[in-house]
Short mmCIF file of C-alpha atoms in Angstrom, two decimals:
data_model
loop_
_atom_site.label_atom_id
_atom_site.label_comp_id
_atom_site.label_asym_id
_atom_site.label_seq_id
_atom_site.Cartn_x
_atom_site.Cartn_y
_atom_site.Cartn_z
CA MET L 12 50.48 -75.29 -51.37
CA VAL L 13 48.99 -74.20 -48.07
CA ASP L 14 48.25 -76.45 -44.84
CA TRP L 15 45.17 -74.75 -43.89
CA ASN L 16 44.70 -76.86 -40.85
CA LEU L 17 48.10 -75.64 -39.71
CA ALA L 18 47.05 -72.12 -40.53
CA VAL L 19 44.20 -72.28 -38.16
CA ALA L 20 46.21 -73.99 -35.57
CA THR L 21 48.91 -71.35 -35.70
CA ALA L 22 46.56 -68.27 -35.85
CA THR L 23 44.58 -69.82 -32.82
CA ARG L 24 47.75 -70.32 -30.78
CA LEU L 25 49.28 -66.83 -31.51
CA VAL L 26 46.19 -64.71 -31.43
CA ARG L 27 46.20 -62.17 -28.53
CA PRO L 28 43.72 -62.99 -25.69
CA GLY L 29 40.52 -61.08 -25.56
CA PRO L 30 39.50 -58.63 -22.75
CA GLU L 31 38.65 -60.23 -19.38
CA ILE L 32 35.06 -60.98 -19.21
CA GLY L 33 32.81 -63.13 -16.76
CA ARG L 34 30.54 -65.94 -18.31
CA GLU L 35 27.27 -64.11 -17.49
CA GLU L 36 28.46 -60.79 -19.16
CA ALA L 37 29.63 -62.79 -22.08
CA ARG L 38 26.38 -64.27 -22.54
CA ALA L 39 24.71 -60.72 -22.23
CA VAL L 40 26.94 -59.50 -24.96
CA VAL L 41 26.24 -62.15 -27.42
CA ALA L 42 22.41 -61.64 -26.56
CA GLU L 43 22.67 -58.10 -27.11
CA LEU L 44 24.66 -58.23 -30.48
CA ARG L 45 22.17 -60.71 -31.89
CA ALA L 46 19.27 -58.31 -31.01
CA HIS L 47 21.18 -55.38 -32.62
CA ALA L 48 21.78 -57.16 -35.64
CA LYS L 49 18.07 -57.97 -36.02
CA ALA L 50 17.10 -54.38 -35.11
CA ALA L 51 19.60 -52.94 -37.59
CA GLU L 52 17.91 -54.76 -40.40
CA GLU L 53 14.89 -52.36 -40.48
CA HIS L 54 16.84 -49.03 -39.60
CA VAL L 55 19.17 -49.88 -42.68
CA ARG L 56 16.32 -50.68 -44.93
CA SER L 57 14.47 -47.51 -43.96
CA PHE L 58 17.43 -45.15 -44.45
CA THR L 59 18.91 -46.68 -47.59
CA ARG L 60 15.51 -47.60 -49.19
CA MET L 61 17.17 -50.77 -50.35
CA ILE L 62 14.93 -53.90 -50.20
CA PRO L 63 16.21 -57.17 -50.56
CA GLU L 64 15.46 -59.37 -53.61
CA GLY L 65 15.21 -63.01 -53.38
CA THR L 66 17.49 -63.64 -50.38
CA GLU L 67 16.33 -61.75 -47.14
CA PRO L 68 18.86 -60.60 -44.66
CA GLU L 69 17.34 -63.03 -42.24
CA ASP L 70 18.34 -65.94 -44.65
CA THR L 71 21.96 -65.35 -44.09
CA PRO L 72 23.06 -66.36 -40.72
CA VAL L 73 24.25 -63.99 -38.06
CA LEU L 74 27.02 -65.46 -35.97
CA VAL L 75 28.60 -64.01 -32.88
CA VAL L 76 32.04 -65.32 -32.68
CA ASP L 77 35.37 -65.16 -30.70
CA ARG L 78 38.63 -64.57 -32.35
CA ALA L 79 39.26 -68.31 -32.98
CA GLY L 80 35.73 -68.44 -34.75
CA TRP L 81 36.65 -65.50 -36.90
CA ILE L 82 39.89 -67.36 -37.83
CA ARG L 83 38.18 -70.73 -38.71
CA ALA L 84 35.57 -68.74 -40.88
CA ASN L 85 38.20 -66.75 -42.80
CA VAL L 86 40.30 -69.68 -43.49
CA ALA L 87 37.29 -71.56 -45.00
CA GLY L 88 36.51 -68.54 -47.04
CA PHE L 89 40.11 -68.04 -48.26
CA ARG L 90 40.48 -71.65 -49.02
CA GLU L 91 37.35 -71.51 -51.44
CA LEU L 92 38.22 -68.31 -53.01
CA LEU L 93 41.96 -69.08 -53.50
CA ARG L 94 41.38 -72.83 -54.76
CA PRO L 95 41.64 -72.03 -58.49
CA LEU L 96 44.99 -70.14 -57.95
CA LEU L 97 46.60 -72.66 -55.74
CA ASP L 98 45.50 -75.37 -57.87
CA LYS L 99 47.26 -73.70 -60.80
CA MET L 100 50.48 -73.02 -58.70
CA GLU L 101 50.30 -76.69 -57.46
CA GLU L 102 50.55 -77.87 -61.17
CA ARG L 103 53.55 -75.72 -61.71
CA ARG L 104 55.32 -76.77 -58.36
CA GLY L 105 56.56 -80.17 -59.92
CA GLY L 106 58.82 -78.66 -62.57
CA GLY L 107 61.58 -76.07 -62.96
CA ALA L 108 63.57 -74.26 -60.19
CA GLY L 109 60.50 -72.30 -58.77
CA GLY L 110 58.81 -75.59 -58.20
CA ALA L 111 61.84 -76.98 -56.50
CA VAL L 112 61.77 -73.90 -54.32
CA PHE L 113 58.20 -74.21 -53.28
CA GLY L 114 58.69 -77.92 -52.76
CA ALA L 115 61.58 -77.10 -50.26
CA VAL L 116 59.55 -74.66 -48.37
CA GLY L 117 56.55 -76.85 -48.15
CA SER L 118 52.86 -76.31 -47.48
CA LYS L 119 53.56 -76.41 -43.58
CA VAL L 120 55.69 -73.34 -43.65
CA THR L 121 53.15 -71.53 -45.91
CA GLY L 122 50.39 -72.55 -43.37
CA VAL L 123 52.41 -71.02 -40.59
CA GLU L 124 52.90 -67.93 -42.55
CA VAL L 125 49.27 -67.63 -43.34
CA GLY L 126 48.38 -68.34 -39.56
CA MET L 127 50.57 -65.59 -38.41
CA LEU L 128 48.93 -62.91 -40.62
CA LEU L 129 45.42 -64.19 -39.53
CA SER L 130 46.55 -64.02 -35.87
CA PHE L 131 47.42 -60.34 -36.27
CA LEU L 132 43.95 -59.60 -38.04
CA ALA L 133 41.85 -61.67 -35.64
CA SER L 134 42.15 -59.14 -32.77
CA ARG L 135 41.26 -56.14 -34.98
CA VAL L 136 38.17 -57.17 -36.97
CA LEU L 137 34.90 -55.90 -35.18
CA GLY L 138 32.49 -57.39 -37.68
CA GLN L 139 32.38 -58.71 -41.23
CA TYR L 140 29.98 -59.71 -43.85
CA GLU L 141 31.45 -62.87 -45.54
CA THR L 142 30.29 -62.81 -49.08
CA PHE L 143 31.90 -65.91 -50.27
CA ALA L 144 31.50 -68.06 -46.93
CA PRO L 145 31.24 -71.82 -47.58
CA ALA L 146 29.24 -73.65 -44.92
CA THR L 147 31.36 -75.58 -42.21
CA ARG L 148 30.50 -77.91 -39.39
CA ASP L 149 30.22 -75.15 -36.85
CA LEU L 150 29.90 -72.21 -39.18
CA PRO L 151 26.62 -72.13 -41.28
CA ALA L 152 26.23 -70.15 -44.47
CA SER L 153 23.16 -69.06 -46.42
CA ALA L 154 21.20 -71.70 -48.35
CA GLU L 155 22.47 -70.31 -51.47
CA GLY L 156 26.07 -71.19 -50.52
CA GLY L 157 27.32 -67.81 -49.60
CA GLY L 158 26.81 -65.02 -47.06
CA ARG L 159 27.05 -64.69 -43.40
CA LEU L 160 27.35 -61.92 -40.89
CA LEU L 161 29.98 -62.10 -38.38
CA LEU L 162 30.35 -60.03 -35.18
CA VAL L 163 33.49 -60.62 -33.14
CA ALA L 164 32.40 -60.13 -29.63
CA PRO L 165 35.81 -59.70 -27.71
CA ASN L 166 37.11 -57.15 -30.15
CA ILE L 167 33.85 -55.11 -29.85
CA VAL L 168 34.07 -55.15 -26.08
CA HIS L 169 37.81 -54.46 -26.27
CA VAL L 170 37.30 -51.09 -28.30
CA GLU L 171 34.13 -50.06 -26.66
CA ARG L 172 36.23 -50.25 -23.30
CA GLU L 173 39.19 -48.45 -24.79
CA LEU L 174 37.05 -45.62 -26.10
CA GLU L 175 34.92 -45.44 -22.91
CA ALA L 176 31.91 -45.58 -25.17
CA ASP L 177 28.35 -46.62 -24.13
CA PRO L 178 28.40 -50.35 -24.67
CA HIS L 179 24.69 -50.44 -25.79
CA ASP L 180 25.33 -47.47 -28.33
CA PHE L 181 28.68 -48.88 -29.58
CA ARG L 182 27.47 -52.35 -30.29
CA LEU L 183 24.30 -51.12 -32.25
CA TRP L 184 26.58 -48.71 -34.15
CA VAL L 185 28.82 -51.56 -35.26
CA ALA L 186 25.88 -53.74 -36.05
CA LEU L 187 24.64 -50.91 -38.29
CA HIS L 188 27.75 -50.98 -40.34
CA GLU L 189 27.79 -54.71 -41.00
CA GLU L 190 24.11 -54.87 -41.53
CA THR L 191 24.56 -52.33 -44.41
CA HIS L 192 26.92 -54.85 -45.91
CA ARG L 193 24.40 -57.42 -45.75
CA THR L 194 21.77 -55.37 -47.18
CA GLN L 195 24.03 -54.53 -50.04
CA PHE L 196 24.44 -58.08 -51.15
CA THR L 197 20.91 -59.13 -50.55
CA ALA L 198 19.32 -56.20 -52.35
CA VAL L 199 21.54 -56.20 -55.26
CA PRO L 200 21.46 -59.80 -56.59
CA TRP L 201 24.24 -59.13 -59.13
CA LEU L 202 26.60 -57.74 -56.86
CA ARG L 203 28.09 -60.91 -55.41
CA ASP L 204 28.86 -62.57 -58.85
CA HIS L 205 30.29 -59.36 -60.10
CA LEU L 206 32.65 -58.96 -57.29
CA GLN L 207 33.44 -62.68 -57.37
CA GLY L 208 34.20 -62.41 -61.13
CA GLU L 209 36.53 -59.53 -60.67
CA ILE L 210 38.52 -61.31 -57.95
CA GLN L 211 38.72 -64.59 -59.92
CA SER L 212 39.92 -62.55 -63.06
CA PHE L 213 42.68 -60.95 -60.86
CA LEU L 214 43.75 -64.34 -59.58
CA ASP L 215 43.65 -65.70 -63.13
CA GLU L 216 46.05 -63.08 -64.18
CA THR L 217 48.59 -63.94 -61.49
CA ASP L 218 51.96 -65.06 -62.60
CA VAL L 219 51.99 -68.66 -61.21
CA ASP L 220 55.73 -69.14 -61.53
CA PRO L 221 56.61 -69.79 -57.88
CA MET L 222 60.03 -68.18 -58.22
CA THR L 223 58.54 -64.98 -59.58
CA PHE L 224 56.22 -64.96 -56.63
CA LEU L 225 58.87 -65.37 -54.08
CA GLU L 226 60.95 -62.59 -55.84
CA ARG L 227 58.00 -60.19 -55.57
CA LEU L 228 57.13 -61.27 -52.13
CA ARG L 229 60.66 -60.34 -51.02
CA GLU L 230 60.32 -56.92 -52.83
CA ALA L 231 57.06 -56.26 -50.71
CA VAL L 232 58.75 -57.28 -47.50
CA GLN L 233 61.77 -54.88 -48.27
CA THR L 234 59.30 -52.09 -49.16
CA VAL L 235 57.21 -52.22 -46.00
CA ALA L 236 60.38 -52.57 -44.03
CA GLY L 237 61.49 -48.95 -44.98
CA GLY L 238 63.37 -49.41 -48.19
CA ARG L 239 61.83 -48.21 -51.51
CA PRO L 240 62.65 -49.26 -55.11
CA ASP L 241 64.81 -46.83 -57.06
CA GLY L 242 63.03 -43.93 -58.51
CA GLU L 243 60.12 -44.14 -56.11
CA SER L 244 59.49 -41.02 -54.19
CA ASP L 245 58.78 -40.59 -50.31
CA GLU L 246 55.47 -39.27 -51.25
CA ASP L 247 54.46 -42.77 -52.69
CA GLY L 248 54.59 -44.30 -48.95
CA GLY L 249 55.70 -47.77 -50.33
CA ARG L 250 53.36 -50.44 -51.65
CA SER L 251 51.52 -53.27 -50.21
CA LEU L 252 51.81 -56.89 -51.16
CA VAL L 253 48.72 -56.90 -53.26
CA GLU L 254 50.02 -53.80 -55.32
CA ILE L 255 53.28 -55.44 -56.03
CA VAL L 256 52.24 -59.12 -56.89
CA GLN L 257 50.27 -58.07 -60.06
CA THR L 258 50.65 -57.94 -63.71
CA PRO L 259 49.69 -54.86 -65.83
CA ALA L 260 46.15 -56.47 -66.50
CA GLN L 261 45.79 -56.92 -62.76
CA ARG L 262 46.35 -53.27 -62.16
CA GLU L 263 43.32 -52.44 -64.19
CA ILE L 264 41.27 -54.99 -62.25
CA LEU L 265 42.58 -53.92 -59.01
CA GLY L 266 41.46 -50.28 -59.90
CA ARG L 267 37.86 -51.46 -60.41
CA LEU L 268 38.05 -53.64 -57.18
CA THR L 269 39.21 -50.52 -55.20
CA ALA L 270 36.59 -48.63 -56.51
CA VAL L 271 33.79 -51.20 -55.53
CA MET L 272 35.20 -51.65 -52.13
CA SER L 273 35.44 -47.98 -51.43
CA LEU L 274 31.80 -47.69 -52.40
CA LEU L 275 30.75 -50.56 -50.29
CA GLU L 276 32.67 -49.59 -47.17
CA GLY L 277 32.00 -45.80 -47.61
CA HIS L 278 28.42 -46.45 -48.02
CA ALA L 279 28.26 -48.55 -44.84
CA ASP L 280 30.02 -45.64 -42.74
CA TYR L 281 27.61 -43.13 -44.18
CA VAL L 282 24.67 -45.27 -43.21
CA MET L 283 25.88 -46.11 -39.64
CA ASP L 284 26.38 -42.35 -38.90
CA GLY L 285 23.21 -41.36 -40.84
CA VAL L 286 21.08 -43.77 -39.00
CA GLY L 287 22.98 -43.06 -35.76
CA PRO L 288 21.29 -39.85 -34.41
CA ASP L 289 17.93 -41.53 -34.22
CA VAL L 290 18.86 -44.73 -32.57
CA VAL L 291 22.30 -44.15 -31.10
CA SER L 292 22.37 -41.18 -28.86
CA SER L 293 26.02 -40.95 -28.46
CA VAL L 294 26.92 -41.42 -32.22
CA ALA L 295 28.77 -38.12 -32.66
CA GLU L 296 30.78 -38.85 -29.63
CA ILE L 297 31.61 -42.41 -30.80
CA ARG L 298 32.66 -41.21 -34.10
CA GLU L 299 34.98 -38.66 -32.92
CA LYS L 300 36.79 -41.16 -30.46
CA PHE L 301 36.93 -43.80 -33.09
CA GLN L 302 38.52 -41.42 -35.70
CA GLN L 303 41.05 -40.21 -33.05
CA ARG L 304 41.81 -43.99 -32.48
CA ARG L 305 42.50 -44.43 -36.10
CA ALA L 306 44.68 -41.38 -36.27
CA ARG L 307 46.84 -42.29 -33.40
CA GLY L 308 48.35 -45.14 -35.39
CA ALA L 309 50.50 -47.78 -34.01
CA GLY L 310 53.81 -49.22 -33.29
CA ARG L 311 56.54 -49.98 -35.93
CA LEU L 312 55.70 -53.84 -36.30
CA ASP L 313 51.97 -52.87 -36.45
CA GLN L 314 52.66 -50.35 -39.26
CA VAL L 315 54.78 -52.72 -41.11
CA LEU L 316 52.05 -55.37 -41.18
CA ARG L 317 49.27 -52.91 -41.97
CA LYS L 318 51.34 -51.82 -45.08
CA LEU L 319 51.92 -55.39 -46.04
CA LEU L 320 48.41 -56.34 -45.85
CA GLY L 321 46.95 -53.27 -47.42
CA LEU L 322 45.18 -52.17 -44.41
CA ASP L 323 46.32 -48.47 -44.83
CA ALA L 324 44.48 -48.61 -48.21
CA LYS L 325 41.39 -50.06 -46.46
CA LEU L 326 41.28 -47.06 -44.13
CA ARG L 327 41.48 -44.80 -47.27
CA GLN L 328 38.47 -46.85 -48.76
CA TYR L 329 36.28 -45.85 -45.76
CA ARG L 330 37.30 -42.32 -46.04
CA ASP L 331 37.18 -41.76 -49.82
CA GLY L 332 33.96 -43.82 -50.23
CA GLU L 333 32.14 -42.04 -47.47
CA ARG L 334 33.03 -38.65 -49.17
CA PHE L 335 31.71 -40.04 -52.58
CA VAL L 336 28.49 -41.36 -50.96
CA ARG L 337 27.83 -38.18 -48.81
CA ALA L 338 28.43 -35.81 -51.89
CA VAL L 339 26.13 -37.92 -54.28
CA VAL L 340 23.35 -37.93 -51.71
CA ASP L 341 23.67 -34.17 -51.22
CA ARG L 342 23.27 -33.50 -54.84
CA VAL L 343 20.85 -36.01 -56.07
CA GLY L 344 19.23 -37.39 -52.99
CA MET L 345 19.17 -41.14 -51.68
CA ASP L 346 17.15 -42.40 -54.55
CA GLY L 347 19.47 -40.77 -57.05
CA PHE L 348 22.42 -42.25 -55.34
CA ASN L 349 20.81 -45.67 -55.38
CA ARG L 350 21.18 -45.71 -59.13
CA VAL L 351 24.67 -46.83 -58.31
CA TRP L 352 23.19 -50.34 -57.71
CA THR L 353 21.45 -50.60 -61.11
CA SER L 354 24.20 -52.63 -62.98
CA PRO L 355 28.08 -52.99 -63.00
CA ASN L 356 28.07 -50.20 -65.55
CA THR L 357 26.65 -47.73 -63.00
CA LEU L 358 29.49 -48.48 -60.33
CA PRO L 359 31.78 -45.66 -59.86
CA THR L 360 35.33 -45.77 -61.26
CA LYS L 361 38.44 -45.21 -59.12
CA ALA L 362 38.57 -41.71 -60.57
CA GLU L 363 34.94 -41.17 -59.96
CA ILE L 364 35.22 -42.08 -56.33
CA ALA L 365 37.62 -39.01 -56.05
CA ARG L 366 35.37 -36.82 -58.37
CA PRO L 367 31.81 -37.79 -57.57
CA GLU L 368 30.34 -35.04 -59.76
CA ASP L 369 31.74 -37.08 -62.65
CA TRP L 370 29.78 -40.08 -61.74
CA ILE L 371 26.70 -37.88 -61.45
CA ALA L 372 27.23 -36.42 -64.83
CA ARG L 373 27.78 -39.88 -66.42
CA VAL L 374 25.06 -41.85 -64.65
CA HIS L 375 22.17 -39.17 -64.34
CA ARG L 376 22.66 -37.14 -67.58
CA LYS L 377 22.82 -40.29 -69.55
CA ALA L 378 19.60 -41.67 -67.99
CA GLU L 379 17.97 -38.35 -68.44
CA SER L 380 18.86 -37.68 -72.15
#
């Protein structure tokens, strides 16, 4: 269904070149990012009061990569995560009109399309904790078969120059965000399996008829290009591909996934700014410039791709999740907030992300009664 090798080759060929940087400076950047990742461990643990259980953060690799390295890592992750869905679609490809269409399009065309999307993303990601990362020849994962922290050096350098930020402070600030994600998954042993189960349930519910998939893909493209389905108001702002290609059962799962991702991203933003004043002297200036950069937006093509890939929703997750975490910590303290990690039942719902007082009432009053 997807020629993954062609996806990697296409993305690597199309990705924008990184900032100009000399060999010695590049080595210094890599060394500093590695040092910051190590230093961030203790800062995050102390601030969050989250202690890893079983898998220590140092047991999960820290990889400082270029844009091509990020592409290879994510193709490996996508390939592993999407394998069950693609196997089901492969079974359906041989019969019916939908199968004939997919057979004509071919895995190479799909590989090129995946590669084009990855080339767009590869120049924008600063860092990433890969939760479901399989080990590859040049990209090791944890001994348990999942988890590695990626820091994309050229993108970090590009943004720090664009913001005219202090390089030392900005690099540590980014490391704090990504280290928070690593701490979340190493300190909460059930979180990885829970998230993977939700994603697999979402994929299992996918309508695997290739013709239906193509129809929904066209609807998504038309939506992000400016047209809206009849009856949809301008306030809806269109829908992303992930919002369109789903069944009613998937909408319920997607709501839970959105809540979890908002929690994880918002918590990381809260921690990176909370730790900041003690170890990143210019954190307030960095945050202000970073928010202004987000608010400036981008060109038309950039906006279309961001909508198609759901990146606008990603930005809302940072904002809404951070507000949830801040409100809960202000009311019940860090230890009270950390009850969120007790079990899947104590995770906030999508509605509770918007109304943190409802989560406090449900989790704390129930525990005290």
